Amino acid sequence: MDYLEIKGGNPLKGEVRISGSKNAVLPILAATLLTDERCVIRGIPDLSDVKHMAKILQTLGAEVELESGTITVQAKSINPFGDYDIIRKMRGSVCIMGPLLGRLHEAKVSMPGGCVIGARPINLHLWGFKSLGAQIDLKEGYVIAKAPQLEGCSIFMGGRNGSTVLGTANVMMAAVLAKGQTVIEYAACEPEVKDLADFLIKMGADIKGAGSPTIRIRGVEKLHGAEHTVIPDRIEAATYAIAAAATDGEVTLLNSEPNHIQAILHQLRQANVSCTVSGKEVTIKRKGELRPVSIATQPYPGFPTDAQAQLMALMTQARGISIITERIFESRFMHVPELGRLGAHIELEGVSAIVEGGFELQGAHVMSSDLRASAALVIAGMVAKSTTIISRIYHLDRGYEKMDVKLRKLGADIGRWSSEPSNPNYRPVPPSLAQFVE
Ligand code: EPU
């Protein structure tokens, strides 16, 4: 298992190219199941989650080829039964249900569990399928959905915490082959939903309004193969922007989509960071001392939950109090005790974290708990004095393409080591980290 060793103190400087979006590519790959023709998806980030999705498609019978940033999928003949263990391992895999139900009128997938960031129910996905006429059964840990004929209808998809991103994607993918018109109200407006709709439209789907709270889908008989390039990853862009500000550096994000990160740029500007946009490039540079900002996470276009942990790491460096409220996932504060190990002053009050910033962070051994918490620890490690070691970085590899390589190019003193002697990067696990390495 790999771990990161970071010697803090280097300001990040230079340019970083933003990769394709993880959260766009996962449902887009699932959508390739909707046709027996060949689909070519470009701008694929090199991530373990993407490889996992490719494996899921293969276990369903699709032919998948992954070569330097391009995936070709041909799902000529597929079956509706997902492998229990492979699907269970990644929550994002739930989005194969909609395409399987749409094309094969049947889907059987393992019920995704909660994860460290919250309970993560799928009641809204199932509500959508039921509304389209599917019968849903839960049996031995599987969700079984069947529908001889899906019928278009009007579906309200708002839940306790607002809209659902993968729920909207799932229902949209089931509805493209349903009979008649489906209207999804309270649809998620995230750019990843819009990108999926753009791909489905290229496949021959009739979809209007994606990216807004009302999506209208007129079912078609059949979809065909298509080619598509995924949008840049707005959360990766946000992470490098925040890291640049935290280390007091100057970084230009290349291949970014500035419109997708307006909420981040707004908060950075409030925090006294200049963000200069020029086409697809954004240059981030602190203007002086950081100022504290308070945010609450919200569905798009609000401040994304996926950048909450990273902003918290930044706020440990802004003198004063900032309040960070998490409104999407109930327990997305696993990074708080780990930031505390580095010397951050953060107290939890219900769904809010109260950060008293301006204290110097000190390197320590910390542990990743989930993808974005890991990114926050990397940022904190780069501003901390002395050495920080972060274990369990497989979380990071799920969603950030070669983060250590990109950061090294920007000047960070960051190394990736392995605790496996067979690995060329082998280094014995530091004794105080041994407790964290499984
Ligand atoms: N919810 C329900 N019922 C449902 C579905 C969701 O109550 O049936 C609730 C959730 O519990 C949560 C809220 O609705 O409180 C929003 O969850 P959503 O369904 O939008 O999350 P998701 O679609 O499962 C995607 C991303 C997450 C990102 C969220 C929110 C992917 C693969 N995952 O998850 O990404 O945090 O949207 O934007 O697209 C990450 O990349 O680190 C990550 C966790």
mmCIF file of N, CA and C in Angstrom, residues 21-31 33 48-54 56-57 60 83-100 109-115 117 119-122 125 129 164-171 173 192 196 306 329 371-372 398:
data_model
loop_
_atom_site.group_PDB
_atom_site.id
_atom_site.type_symbol
_atom_site.label_atom_id
_atom_site.label_comp_id
_atom_site.label_asym_id
_atom_site.label_seq_id
_atom_site.Cartn_x
_atom_site.Cartn_y
_atom_site.Cartn_z
ATOM 1 N N SER A 21 -13.254 14.776 -16.017
ATOM 2 C CA SER A 21 -13.996 14.685 -14.763
ATOM 3 C C SER A 21 -14.376 13.246 -14.390
ATOM 4 N N LYS A 22 -13.966 12.840 -13.206
ATOM 5 C CA LYS A 22 -14.336 11.507 -12.702
ATOM 6 C C LYS A 22 -15.853 11.353 -12.639
ATOM 7 N N ASN A 23 -16.506 12.363 -12.073
ATOM 8 C CA ASN A 23 -17.951 12.200 -11.851
ATOM 9 C C ASN A 23 -18.775 12.372 -13.128
ATOM 10 N N ALA A 24 -18.126 12.857 -14.182
ATOM 11 C CA ALA A 24 -18.818 12.862 -15.479
ATOM 12 C C ALA A 24 -18.585 11.534 -16.185
ATOM 13 N N VAL A 25 -17.365 11.034 -16.086
ATOM 14 C CA VAL A 25 -17.024 9.853 -16.895
ATOM 15 C C VAL A 25 -17.721 8.589 -16.392
ATOM 16 N N LEU A 26 -17.960 8.478 -15.092
ATOM 17 C CA LEU A 26 -18.570 7.228 -14.591
ATOM 18 C C LEU A 26 -19.971 7.003 -15.181
ATOM 19 N N PRO A 27 -20.907 7.959 -15.073
ATOM 20 C CA PRO A 27 -22.210 7.731 -15.710
ATOM 21 C C PRO A 27 -22.145 7.667 -17.236
ATOM 22 N N ILE A 28 -21.196 8.373 -17.842
ATOM 23 C CA ILE A 28 -21.080 8.313 -19.307
ATOM 24 C C ILE A 28 -20.674 6.902 -19.735
ATOM 25 N N LEU A 29 -19.755 6.296 -18.981
ATOM 26 C CA LEU A 29 -19.385 4.911 -19.305
ATOM 27 C C LEU A 29 -20.589 3.991 -19.134
ATOM 28 N N ALA A 30 -21.376 4.237 -18.085
ATOM 29 C CA ALA A 30 -22.581 3.414 -17.875
ATOM 30 C C ALA A 30 -23.533 3.583 -19.061
ATOM 31 N N ALA A 31 -23.607 4.795 -19.604
ATOM 32 C CA ALA A 31 -24.538 5.077 -20.714
ATOM 33 C C ALA A 31 -24.181 4.311 -21.978
ATOM 34 N N LEU A 33 -23.826 1.373 -22.215
ATOM 35 C CA LEU A 33 -24.586 0.110 -22.188
ATOM 36 C C LEU A 33 -25.918 0.238 -22.925
ATOM 37 N N SER A 48 -8.393 4.965 -10.470
ATOM 38 C CA SER A 48 -8.813 3.593 -10.144
ATOM 39 C C SER A 48 -10.327 3.440 -10.264
ATOM 40 N N ASP A 49 -11.097 4.495 -9.991
ATOM 41 C CA ASP A 49 -12.563 4.391 -10.130
ATOM 42 C C ASP A 49 -12.966 4.137 -11.587
ATOM 43 N N VAL A 50 -12.234 4.757 -12.509
ATOM 44 C CA VAL A 50 -12.565 4.588 -13.932
ATOM 45 C C VAL A 50 -12.238 3.155 -14.367
ATOM 46 N N LYS A 51 -11.089 2.657 -13.903
ATOM 47 C CA LYS A 51 -10.722 1.267 -14.253
ATOM 48 C C LYS A 51 -11.754 0.309 -13.674
ATOM 49 N N HIS A 52 -12.244 0.658 -12.491
ATOM 50 C CA HIS A 52 -13.244 -0.208 -11.856
ATOM 51 C C HIS A 52 -14.537 -0.218 -12.671
ATOM 52 N N MET A 53 -14.920 0.942 -13.161
ATOM 53 C CA MET A 53 -16.147 1.007 -13.983
ATOM 54 C C MET A 53 -15.951 0.215 -15.271
ATOM 55 N N ALA A 54 -14.747 0.294 -15.846
ATOM 56 C CA ALA A 54 -14.469 -0.464 -17.074
ATOM 57 C C ALA A 54 -14.636 -1.962 -16.785
ATOM 58 N N ILE A 56 -16.542 -3.306 -14.514
ATOM 59 C CA ILE A 56 -17.974 -3.602 -14.347
ATOM 60 C C ILE A 56 -18.622 -3.819 -15.720
ATOM 61 N N LEU A 57 -18.290 -2.938 -16.660
ATOM 62 C CA LEU A 57 -18.869 -3.076 -18.008
ATOM 63 C C LEU A 57 -18.465 -4.418 -18.612
ATOM 64 N N LEU A 60 -20.385 -7.308 -17.363
ATOM 65 C CA LEU A 60 -21.755 -7.365 -17.919
ATOM 66 C C LEU A 60 -21.742 -7.878 -19.361
ATOM 67 N N ASP A 83 -22.043 -8.165 -11.105
ATOM 68 C CA ASP A 83 -21.347 -8.978 -10.109
ATOM 69 C C ASP A 83 -21.439 -8.278 -8.743
ATOM 70 N N TYR A 84 -21.920 -9.017 -7.762
ATOM 71 C CA TYR A 84 -22.209 -8.429 -6.440
ATOM 72 C C TYR A 84 -21.007 -7.660 -5.883
ATOM 73 N N ASP A 85 -19.860 -8.358 -5.799
ATOM 74 C CA ASP A 85 -18.722 -7.753 -5.107
ATOM 75 C C ASP A 85 -18.094 -6.605 -5.878
ATOM 76 N N ILE A 86 -18.048 -6.756 -7.195
ATOM 77 C CA ILE A 86 -17.408 -5.689 -7.992
ATOM 78 C C ILE A 86 -18.243 -4.409 -7.915
ATOM 79 N N ILE A 87 -19.556 -4.556 -7.969
ATOM 80 C CA ILE A 87 -20.411 -3.367 -7.934
ATOM 81 C C ILE A 87 -20.419 -2.731 -6.549
ATOM 82 N N ARG A 88 -20.461 -3.579 -5.543
ATOM 83 C CA ARG A 88 -20.551 -3.099 -4.162
ATOM 84 C C ARG A 88 -19.363 -2.196 -3.801
ATOM 85 N N LYS A 89 -18.218 -2.448 -4.441
ATOM 86 C CA LYS A 89 -16.982 -1.729 -4.050
ATOM 87 C C LYS A 89 -16.997 -0.259 -4.429
ATOM 88 N N MET A 90 -17.836 0.145 -5.378
ATOM 89 C CA MET A 90 -17.804 1.545 -5.792
ATOM 90 C C MET A 90 -19.229 2.077 -5.880
ATOM 91 N N ARG A 91 -19.509 3.113 -5.095
ATOM 92 C CA ARG A 91 -20.876 3.624 -5.053
ATOM 93 C C ARG A 91 -21.351 4.132 -6.412
ATOM 94 N N GLY A 92 -20.425 4.721 -7.156
ATOM 95 C CA GLY A 92 -20.777 5.291 -8.452
ATOM 96 C C GLY A 92 -21.336 4.248 -9.418
ATOM 97 N N SER A 93 -21.088 2.959 -9.118
ATOM 98 C CA SER A 93 -21.537 1.913 -10.044
ATOM 99 C C SER A 93 -23.057 1.752 -10.052
ATOM 100 N N VAL A 94 -23.723 2.391 -9.093
ATOM 101 C CA VAL A 94 -25.191 2.319 -9.064
ATOM 102 C C VAL A 94 -25.795 2.840 -10.382
ATOM 103 N N CYS A 95 -25.036 3.674 -11.094
ATOM 104 C CA CYS A 95 -25.601 4.274 -12.307
ATOM 105 C C CYS A 95 -25.616 3.321 -13.510
ATOM 106 N N ILE A 96 -25.298 2.042 -13.301
ATOM 107 C CA ILE A 96 -25.529 1.100 -14.412
ATOM 108 C C ILE A 96 -26.990 0.645 -14.426
ATOM 109 N N MET A 97 -27.711 0.913 -13.319
ATOM 110 C CA MET A 97 -29.102 0.425 -13.239
ATOM 111 C C MET A 97 -30.002 1.023 -14.314
ATOM 112 N N GLY A 98 -29.920 2.336 -14.466
ATOM 113 C CA GLY A 98 -30.792 3.026 -15.432
ATOM 114 C C GLY A 98 -30.610 2.481 -16.847
ATOM 115 N N PRO A 99 -29.340 2.415 -17.343
ATOM 116 C CA PRO A 99 -29.149 1.889 -18.706
ATOM 117 C C PRO A 99 -29.593 0.438 -18.850
ATOM 118 N N LEU A 100 -29.312 -0.398 -17.843
ATOM 119 C CA LEU A 100 -29.707 -1.809 -17.962
ATOM 120 C C LEU A 100 -31.229 -1.921 -18.034
ATOM 121 N N VAL A 109 -28.525 -5.444 -9.385
ATOM 122 C CA VAL A 109 -27.226 -4.947 -8.912
ATOM 123 C C VAL A 109 -27.200 -4.964 -7.384
ATOM 124 N N SER A 110 -26.009 -5.083 -6.825
ATOM 125 C CA SER A 110 -25.930 -5.088 -5.363
ATOM 126 C C SER A 110 -26.325 -3.724 -4.825
ATOM 127 N N MET A 111 -27.049 -3.747 -3.719
ATOM 128 C CA MET A 111 -27.521 -2.520 -3.083
ATOM 129 C C MET A 111 -26.286 -1.793 -2.543
ATOM 130 N N PRO A 112 -26.022 -0.554 -3.032
ATOM 131 C CA PRO A 112 -24.824 0.120 -2.512
ATOM 132 C C PRO A 112 -25.020 0.465 -1.034
ATOM 133 N N GLY A 113 -23.957 0.318 -0.281
ATOM 134 C CA GLY A 113 -24.065 0.654 1.145
ATOM 135 C C GLY A 113 -23.738 2.111 1.371
ATOM 136 N N GLY A 114 -23.708 2.506 2.632
ATOM 137 C CA GLY A 114 -23.265 3.861 2.963
ATOM 138 C C GLY A 114 -21.748 3.897 2.827
ATOM 139 N N CYS A 115 -21.168 5.037 3.112
ATOM 140 C CA CYS A 115 -19.707 5.095 3.137
ATOM 141 C C CYS A 115 -19.323 6.089 4.211
ATOM 142 N N ILE A 117 -18.697 9.044 4.292
ATOM 143 C CA ILE A 117 -19.218 10.424 4.253
ATOM 144 C C ILE A 117 -20.709 10.494 4.567
ATOM 145 N N ALA A 119 -24.854 8.112 4.862
ATOM 146 C CA ALA A 119 -25.657 6.895 4.637
ATOM 147 C C ALA A 119 -25.829 6.605 3.139
ATOM 148 N N ARG A 120 -25.958 7.629 2.354
ATOM 149 C CA ARG A 120 -26.055 7.541 0.894
ATOM 150 C C ARG A 120 -27.133 6.580 0.389
ATOM 151 N N PRO A 121 -28.399 6.898 0.706
ATOM 152 C CA PRO A 121 -29.498 6.043 0.241
ATOM 153 C C PRO A 121 -29.693 6.154 -1.271
ATOM 154 N N ILE A 122 -30.475 5.222 -1.854
ATOM 155 C CA ILE A 122 -30.804 5.340 -3.286
ATOM 156 C C ILE A 122 -32.327 5.358 -3.481
ATOM 157 N N HIS A 125 -33.474 7.198 -6.591
ATOM 158 C CA HIS A 125 -33.236 6.467 -7.848
ATOM 159 C C HIS A 125 -34.411 5.481 -8.033
ATOM 160 N N PHE A 129 -37.375 5.007 -10.952
ATOM 161 C CA PHE A 129 -37.617 3.799 -11.758
ATOM 162 C C PHE A 129 -39.065 3.324 -11.580
ATOM 163 N N THR A 164 -30.499 14.924 -6.452
ATOM 164 C CA THR A 164 -29.505 13.858 -6.446
ATOM 165 C C THR A 164 -28.828 13.758 -7.819
ATOM 166 N N VAL A 165 -27.512 13.756 -7.807
ATOM 167 C CA VAL A 165 -26.755 13.794 -9.058
ATOM 168 C C VAL A 165 -26.876 12.459 -9.796
ATOM 169 N N LEU A 166 -26.448 11.372 -9.131
ATOM 170 C CA LEU A 166 -26.496 10.081 -9.818
ATOM 171 C C LEU A 166 -27.930 9.595 -9.975
ATOM 172 N N GLY A 167 -28.823 10.019 -9.065
ATOM 173 C CA GLY A 167 -30.243 9.662 -9.206
ATOM 174 C C GLY A 167 -30.808 10.272 -10.489
ATOM 175 N N THR A 168 -30.496 11.546 -10.725
ATOM 176 C CA THR A 168 -30.956 12.209 -11.949
ATOM 177 C C THR A 168 -30.373 11.507 -13.176
ATOM 178 N N ALA A 169 -29.072 11.178 -13.099
ATOM 179 C CA ALA A 169 -28.401 10.514 -14.228
ATOM 180 C C ALA A 169 -29.066 9.165 -14.511
ATOM 181 N N ASN A 170 -29.314 8.425 -13.439
ATOM 182 C CA ASN A 170 -29.881 7.083 -13.575
ATOM 183 C C ASN A 170 -31.263 7.105 -14.230
ATOM 184 N N VAL A 171 -32.102 8.009 -13.743
ATOM 185 C CA VAL A 171 -33.480 8.067 -14.254
ATOM 186 C C VAL A 171 -33.484 8.597 -15.695
ATOM 187 N N MET A 173 -31.157 8.097 -17.847
ATOM 188 C CA MET A 173 -30.690 7.021 -18.735
ATOM 189 C C MET A 173 -31.770 5.959 -18.930
ATOM 190 N N GLU A 192 -21.951 17.649 -14.553
ATOM 191 C CA GLU A 192 -21.753 16.237 -14.931
ATOM 192 C C GLU A 192 -23.057 15.659 -15.491
ATOM 193 N N LEU A 196 -23.470 14.271 -19.325
ATOM 194 C CA LEU A 196 -24.086 12.974 -19.647
ATOM 195 C C LEU A 196 -25.189 13.173 -20.691
ATOM 196 N N ASP A 306 -17.773 18.465 -2.484
ATOM 197 C CA ASP A 306 -16.517 17.795 -2.831
ATOM 198 C C ASP A 306 -15.290 18.705 -2.688
ATOM 199 N N PHE A 329 -23.817 15.853 2.892
ATOM 200 C CA PHE A 329 -23.555 14.533 3.504
ATOM 201 C C PHE A 329 -23.371 14.690 5.010
ATOM 202 N N LEU A 371 -11.771 10.240 -0.395
ATOM 203 C CA LEU A 371 -11.090 10.955 -1.468
ATOM 204 C C LEU A 371 -10.784 12.425 -1.151
ATOM 205 N N ARG A 372 -11.817 13.185 -0.811
ATOM 206 C CA ARG A 372 -11.601 14.643 -0.654
ATOM 207 C C ARG A 372 -10.890 14.962 0.658
ATOM 208 N N ARG A 398 -8.356 7.132 -6.341
ATOM 209 C CA ARG A 398 -9.698 6.918 -6.892
ATOM 210 C C ARG A 398 -10.102 8.114 -7.751
#
